[in-house]
CSV table of C-alpha atoms in Angstrom, one decimal:
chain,number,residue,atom,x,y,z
T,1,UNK,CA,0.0,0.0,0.0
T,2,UNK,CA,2.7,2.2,1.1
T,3,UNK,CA,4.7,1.3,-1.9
T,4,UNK,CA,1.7,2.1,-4.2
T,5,UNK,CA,1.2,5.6,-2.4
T,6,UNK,CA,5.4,6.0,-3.0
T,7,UNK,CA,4.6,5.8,-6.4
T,8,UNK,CA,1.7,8.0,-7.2
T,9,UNK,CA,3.4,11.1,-5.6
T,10,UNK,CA,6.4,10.6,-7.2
T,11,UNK,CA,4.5,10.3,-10.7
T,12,UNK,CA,2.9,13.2,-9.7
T,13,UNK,CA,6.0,15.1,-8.8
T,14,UNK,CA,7.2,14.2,-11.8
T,15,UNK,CA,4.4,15.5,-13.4
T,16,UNK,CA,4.2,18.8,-11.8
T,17,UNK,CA,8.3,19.0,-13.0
T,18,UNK,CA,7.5,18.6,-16.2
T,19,UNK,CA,5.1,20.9,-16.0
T,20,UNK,CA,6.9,23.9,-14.4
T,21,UNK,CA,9.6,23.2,-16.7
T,22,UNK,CA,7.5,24.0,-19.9
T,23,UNK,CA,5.7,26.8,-18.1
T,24,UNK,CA,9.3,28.2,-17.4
T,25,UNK,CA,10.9,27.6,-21.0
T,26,UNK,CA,7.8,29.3,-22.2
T,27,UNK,CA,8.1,32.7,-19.9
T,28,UNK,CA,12.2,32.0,-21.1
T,29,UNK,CA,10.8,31.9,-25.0
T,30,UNK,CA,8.4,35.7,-24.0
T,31,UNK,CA,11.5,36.9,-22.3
T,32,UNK,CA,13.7,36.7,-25.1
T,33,UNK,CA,11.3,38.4,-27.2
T,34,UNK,CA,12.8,42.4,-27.6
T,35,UNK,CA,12.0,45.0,-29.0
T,36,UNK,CA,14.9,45.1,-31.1
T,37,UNK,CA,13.1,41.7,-32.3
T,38,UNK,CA,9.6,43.7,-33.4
T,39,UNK,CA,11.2,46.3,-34.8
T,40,UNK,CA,13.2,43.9,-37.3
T,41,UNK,CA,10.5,42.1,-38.1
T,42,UNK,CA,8.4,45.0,-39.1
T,43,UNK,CA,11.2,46.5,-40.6
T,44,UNK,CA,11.1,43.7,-43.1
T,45,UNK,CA,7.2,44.4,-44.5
T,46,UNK,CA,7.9,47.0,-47.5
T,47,UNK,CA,4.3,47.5,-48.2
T,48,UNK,CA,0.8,46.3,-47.1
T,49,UNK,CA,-3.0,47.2,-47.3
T,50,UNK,CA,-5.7,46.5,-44.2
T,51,UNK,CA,-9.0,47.6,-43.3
T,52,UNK,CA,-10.1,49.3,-40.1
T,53,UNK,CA,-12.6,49.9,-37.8
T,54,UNK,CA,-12.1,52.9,-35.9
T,55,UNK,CA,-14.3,54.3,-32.4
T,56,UNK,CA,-13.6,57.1,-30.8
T,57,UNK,CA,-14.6,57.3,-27.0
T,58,UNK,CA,-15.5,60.7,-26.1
T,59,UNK,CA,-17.2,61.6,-22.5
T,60,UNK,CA,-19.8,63.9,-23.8
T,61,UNK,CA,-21.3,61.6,-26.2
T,62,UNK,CA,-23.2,58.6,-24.8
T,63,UNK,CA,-22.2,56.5,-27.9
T,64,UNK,CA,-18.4,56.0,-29.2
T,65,UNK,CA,-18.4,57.7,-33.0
T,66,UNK,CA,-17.7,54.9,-35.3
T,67,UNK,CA,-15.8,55.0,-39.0
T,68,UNK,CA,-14.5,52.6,-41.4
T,69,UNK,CA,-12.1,52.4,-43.9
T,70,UNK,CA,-9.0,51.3,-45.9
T,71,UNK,CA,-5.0,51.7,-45.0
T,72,UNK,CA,-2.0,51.5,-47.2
T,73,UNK,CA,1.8,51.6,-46.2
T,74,UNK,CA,4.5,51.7,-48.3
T,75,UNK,CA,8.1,51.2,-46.4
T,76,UNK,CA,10.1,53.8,-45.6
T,77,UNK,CA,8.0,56.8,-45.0
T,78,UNK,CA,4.3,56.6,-47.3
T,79,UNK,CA,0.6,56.0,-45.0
T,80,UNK,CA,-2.7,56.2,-46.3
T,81,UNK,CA,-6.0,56.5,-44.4
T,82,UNK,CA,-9.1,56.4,-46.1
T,83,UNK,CA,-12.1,56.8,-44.4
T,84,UNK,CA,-15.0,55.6,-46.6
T,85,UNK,CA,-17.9,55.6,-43.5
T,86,UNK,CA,-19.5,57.3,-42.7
T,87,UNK,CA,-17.9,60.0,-45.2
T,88,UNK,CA,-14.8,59.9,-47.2
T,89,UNK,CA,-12.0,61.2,-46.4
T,90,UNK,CA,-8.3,60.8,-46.6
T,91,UNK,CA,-5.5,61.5,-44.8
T,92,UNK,CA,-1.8,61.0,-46.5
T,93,UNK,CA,1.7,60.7,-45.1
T,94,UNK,CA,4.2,60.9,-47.4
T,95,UNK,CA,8.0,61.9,-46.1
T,96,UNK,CA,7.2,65.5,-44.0
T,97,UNK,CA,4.3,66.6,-45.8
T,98,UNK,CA,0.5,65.2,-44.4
T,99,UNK,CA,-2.3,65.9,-46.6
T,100,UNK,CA,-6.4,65.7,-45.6
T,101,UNK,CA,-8.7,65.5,-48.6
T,102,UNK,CA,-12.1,66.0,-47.5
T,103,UNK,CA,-15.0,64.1,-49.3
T,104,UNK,CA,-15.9,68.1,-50.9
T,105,UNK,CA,-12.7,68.5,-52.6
T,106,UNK,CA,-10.8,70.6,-50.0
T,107,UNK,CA,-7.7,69.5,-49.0
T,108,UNK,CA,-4.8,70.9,-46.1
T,109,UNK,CA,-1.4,70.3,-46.2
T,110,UNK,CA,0.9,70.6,-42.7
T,111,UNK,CA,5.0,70.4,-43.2
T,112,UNK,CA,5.2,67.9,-40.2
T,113,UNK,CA,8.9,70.5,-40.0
T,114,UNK,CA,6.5,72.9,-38.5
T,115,UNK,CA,4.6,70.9,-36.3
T,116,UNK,CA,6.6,68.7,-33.6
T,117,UNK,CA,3.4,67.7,-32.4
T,118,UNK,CA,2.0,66.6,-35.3
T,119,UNK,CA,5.2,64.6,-36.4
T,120,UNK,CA,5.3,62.9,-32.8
T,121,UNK,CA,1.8,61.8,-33.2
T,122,UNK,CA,1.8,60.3,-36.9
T,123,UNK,CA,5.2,58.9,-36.0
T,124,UNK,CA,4.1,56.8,-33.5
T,125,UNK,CA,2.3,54.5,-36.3
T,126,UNK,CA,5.0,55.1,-39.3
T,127,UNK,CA,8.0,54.5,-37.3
T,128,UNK,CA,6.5,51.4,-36.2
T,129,UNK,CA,5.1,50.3,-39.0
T,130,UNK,CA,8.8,50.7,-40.9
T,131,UNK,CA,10.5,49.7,-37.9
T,132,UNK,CA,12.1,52.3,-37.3
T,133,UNK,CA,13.3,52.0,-33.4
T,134,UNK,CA,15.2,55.2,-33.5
T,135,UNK,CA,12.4,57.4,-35.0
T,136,UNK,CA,10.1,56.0,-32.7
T,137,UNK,CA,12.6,56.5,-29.1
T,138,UNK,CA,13.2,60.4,-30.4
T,139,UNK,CA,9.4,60.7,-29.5
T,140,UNK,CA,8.3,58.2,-27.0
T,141,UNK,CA,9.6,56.1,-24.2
T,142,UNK,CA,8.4,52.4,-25.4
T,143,UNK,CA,7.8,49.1,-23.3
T,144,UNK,CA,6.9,46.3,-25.1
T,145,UNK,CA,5.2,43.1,-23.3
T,146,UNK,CA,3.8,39.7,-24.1
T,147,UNK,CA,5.8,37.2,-27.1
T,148,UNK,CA,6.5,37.1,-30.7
T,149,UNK,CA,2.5,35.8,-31.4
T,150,UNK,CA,0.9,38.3,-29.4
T,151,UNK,CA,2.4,41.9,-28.2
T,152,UNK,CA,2.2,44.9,-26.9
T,153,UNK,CA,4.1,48.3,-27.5
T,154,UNK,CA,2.8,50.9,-25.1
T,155,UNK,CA,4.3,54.6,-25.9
T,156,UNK,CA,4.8,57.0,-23.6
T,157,UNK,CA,5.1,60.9,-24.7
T,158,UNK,CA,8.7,62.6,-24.2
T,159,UNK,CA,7.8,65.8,-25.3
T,160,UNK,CA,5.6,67.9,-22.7
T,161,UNK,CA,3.7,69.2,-25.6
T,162,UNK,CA,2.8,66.2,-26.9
T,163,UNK,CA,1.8,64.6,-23.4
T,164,UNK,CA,-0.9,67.4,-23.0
T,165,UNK,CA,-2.8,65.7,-25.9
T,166,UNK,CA,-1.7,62.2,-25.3
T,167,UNK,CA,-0.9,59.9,-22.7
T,168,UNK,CA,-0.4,57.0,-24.1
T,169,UNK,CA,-0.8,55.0,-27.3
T,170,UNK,CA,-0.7,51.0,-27.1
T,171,UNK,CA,-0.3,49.1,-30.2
T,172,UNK,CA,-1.0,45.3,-30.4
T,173,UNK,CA,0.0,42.6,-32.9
T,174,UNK,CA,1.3,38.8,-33.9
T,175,UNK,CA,4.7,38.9,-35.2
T,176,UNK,CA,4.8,41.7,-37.9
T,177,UNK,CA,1.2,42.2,-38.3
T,178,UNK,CA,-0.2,45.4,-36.4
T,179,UNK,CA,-3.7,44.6,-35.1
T,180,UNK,CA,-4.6,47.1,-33.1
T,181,UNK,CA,-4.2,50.5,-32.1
T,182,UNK,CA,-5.4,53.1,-29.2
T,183,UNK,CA,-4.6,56.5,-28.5
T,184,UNK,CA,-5.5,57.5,-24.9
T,185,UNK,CA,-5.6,61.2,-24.2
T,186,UNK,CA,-4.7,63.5,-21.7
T,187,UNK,CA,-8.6,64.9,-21.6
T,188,UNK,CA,-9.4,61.2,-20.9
T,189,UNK,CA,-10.8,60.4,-24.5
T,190,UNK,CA,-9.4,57.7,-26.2
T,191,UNK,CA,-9.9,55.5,-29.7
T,192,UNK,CA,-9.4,52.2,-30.7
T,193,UNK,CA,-8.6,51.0,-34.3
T,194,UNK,CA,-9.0,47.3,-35.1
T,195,UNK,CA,-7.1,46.3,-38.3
T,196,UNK,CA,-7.3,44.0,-40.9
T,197,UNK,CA,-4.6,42.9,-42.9
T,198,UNK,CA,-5.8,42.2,-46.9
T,199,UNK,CA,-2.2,42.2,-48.3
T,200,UNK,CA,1.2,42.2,-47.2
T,201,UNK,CA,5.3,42.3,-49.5
């Protein structure tokens, strides 16, 4: 009987070894993944095409606003918006110059020279998009948590100019895919944008 007994807790011990040895190689596996491992993956996407699905929070409407639409990036420095619900519109990055075309035929352009706060902002998606780790750090202070299937990249403002619109912006994705994205701001509103990847090179 005593034998018997001997033996279960010992299978069982080795059982429970096994076990903790898999659940560590696994945290070893998510430690190992870097930054410097994201941003070489996405560095290595030259182009792609997604749709989105963007709502934005705002505390004096009961309802998040809700809009729809189609992205494009082309590596290094080209990212296209188009909002087709519920009206078109477009918003284009291309080097320092960002361009809205509104669904009337008006369009604005900003030198993103001019505006620091402007270029931190659109930055925070194009640098991580390209990969770009040093274009990213000369604007935010980035943390990046969970493994190479699912992560996490949460930016933090450097700029005190920039922290008085936003807080924080956390960006979410498998590998090199970007998935999500939401911008929390400093007046408590925030937005989420689910994406959709339709094509990648």
């Amino acid at each position: 009987m005593k034998a018997r007994q001997t033996m279960r807790v010992t299978i069982m011990s080795k059982t429970l070894g096994g076990l903790l040895l898999l659940l560590a190689a696994s945290c070893s596996l998510a430690a190992d993944w870097s930054l410097a491992d994201l941003m070489q993956q996405l560095g290595q996407k030259k182009a792609g095409t997604a749709t989105f699905v963007e709502k934005k929070y705002i505390a004096m409407l009961k309802q998040p606003l809700e809009s729809s639409g189609e992205l494009a990036f082309t590596a290094p420095d080209r990212l296209e918006k188009r909002t087709l619900k519920p009206k078109p519109e477009a918003v284009v990055l291309e080097g320092n110059k960002l361009t809205l075309e509104r669904s009337d035929g008006r369009k604005m352009s900003v030198n993103l020279a001019d505006r620091p706060e402007v270029s931190a902002f659109v930055e925070s998606v194009r640098a991580t998009l390209s990969g770009d780790r040093s274009a990213l750090e000369r604007y935010y202070s980035a943390a990046l948590s969970g493994g190479s299937e699912q992560w996490q990249l949460n930016l933090t403002p450097l700029q005190p100019r920039m922290q008085k619109v936003i807080s924080q912006i956390r960006i979410g994705g498998g590998h090199a895919q970007v998935r999500t994205i939401e911008f929390l701001q400093a007046d408590g509103d925030r937005s989420e944008m689910t994406i959709t990847s339709t094509s990648t090179k």
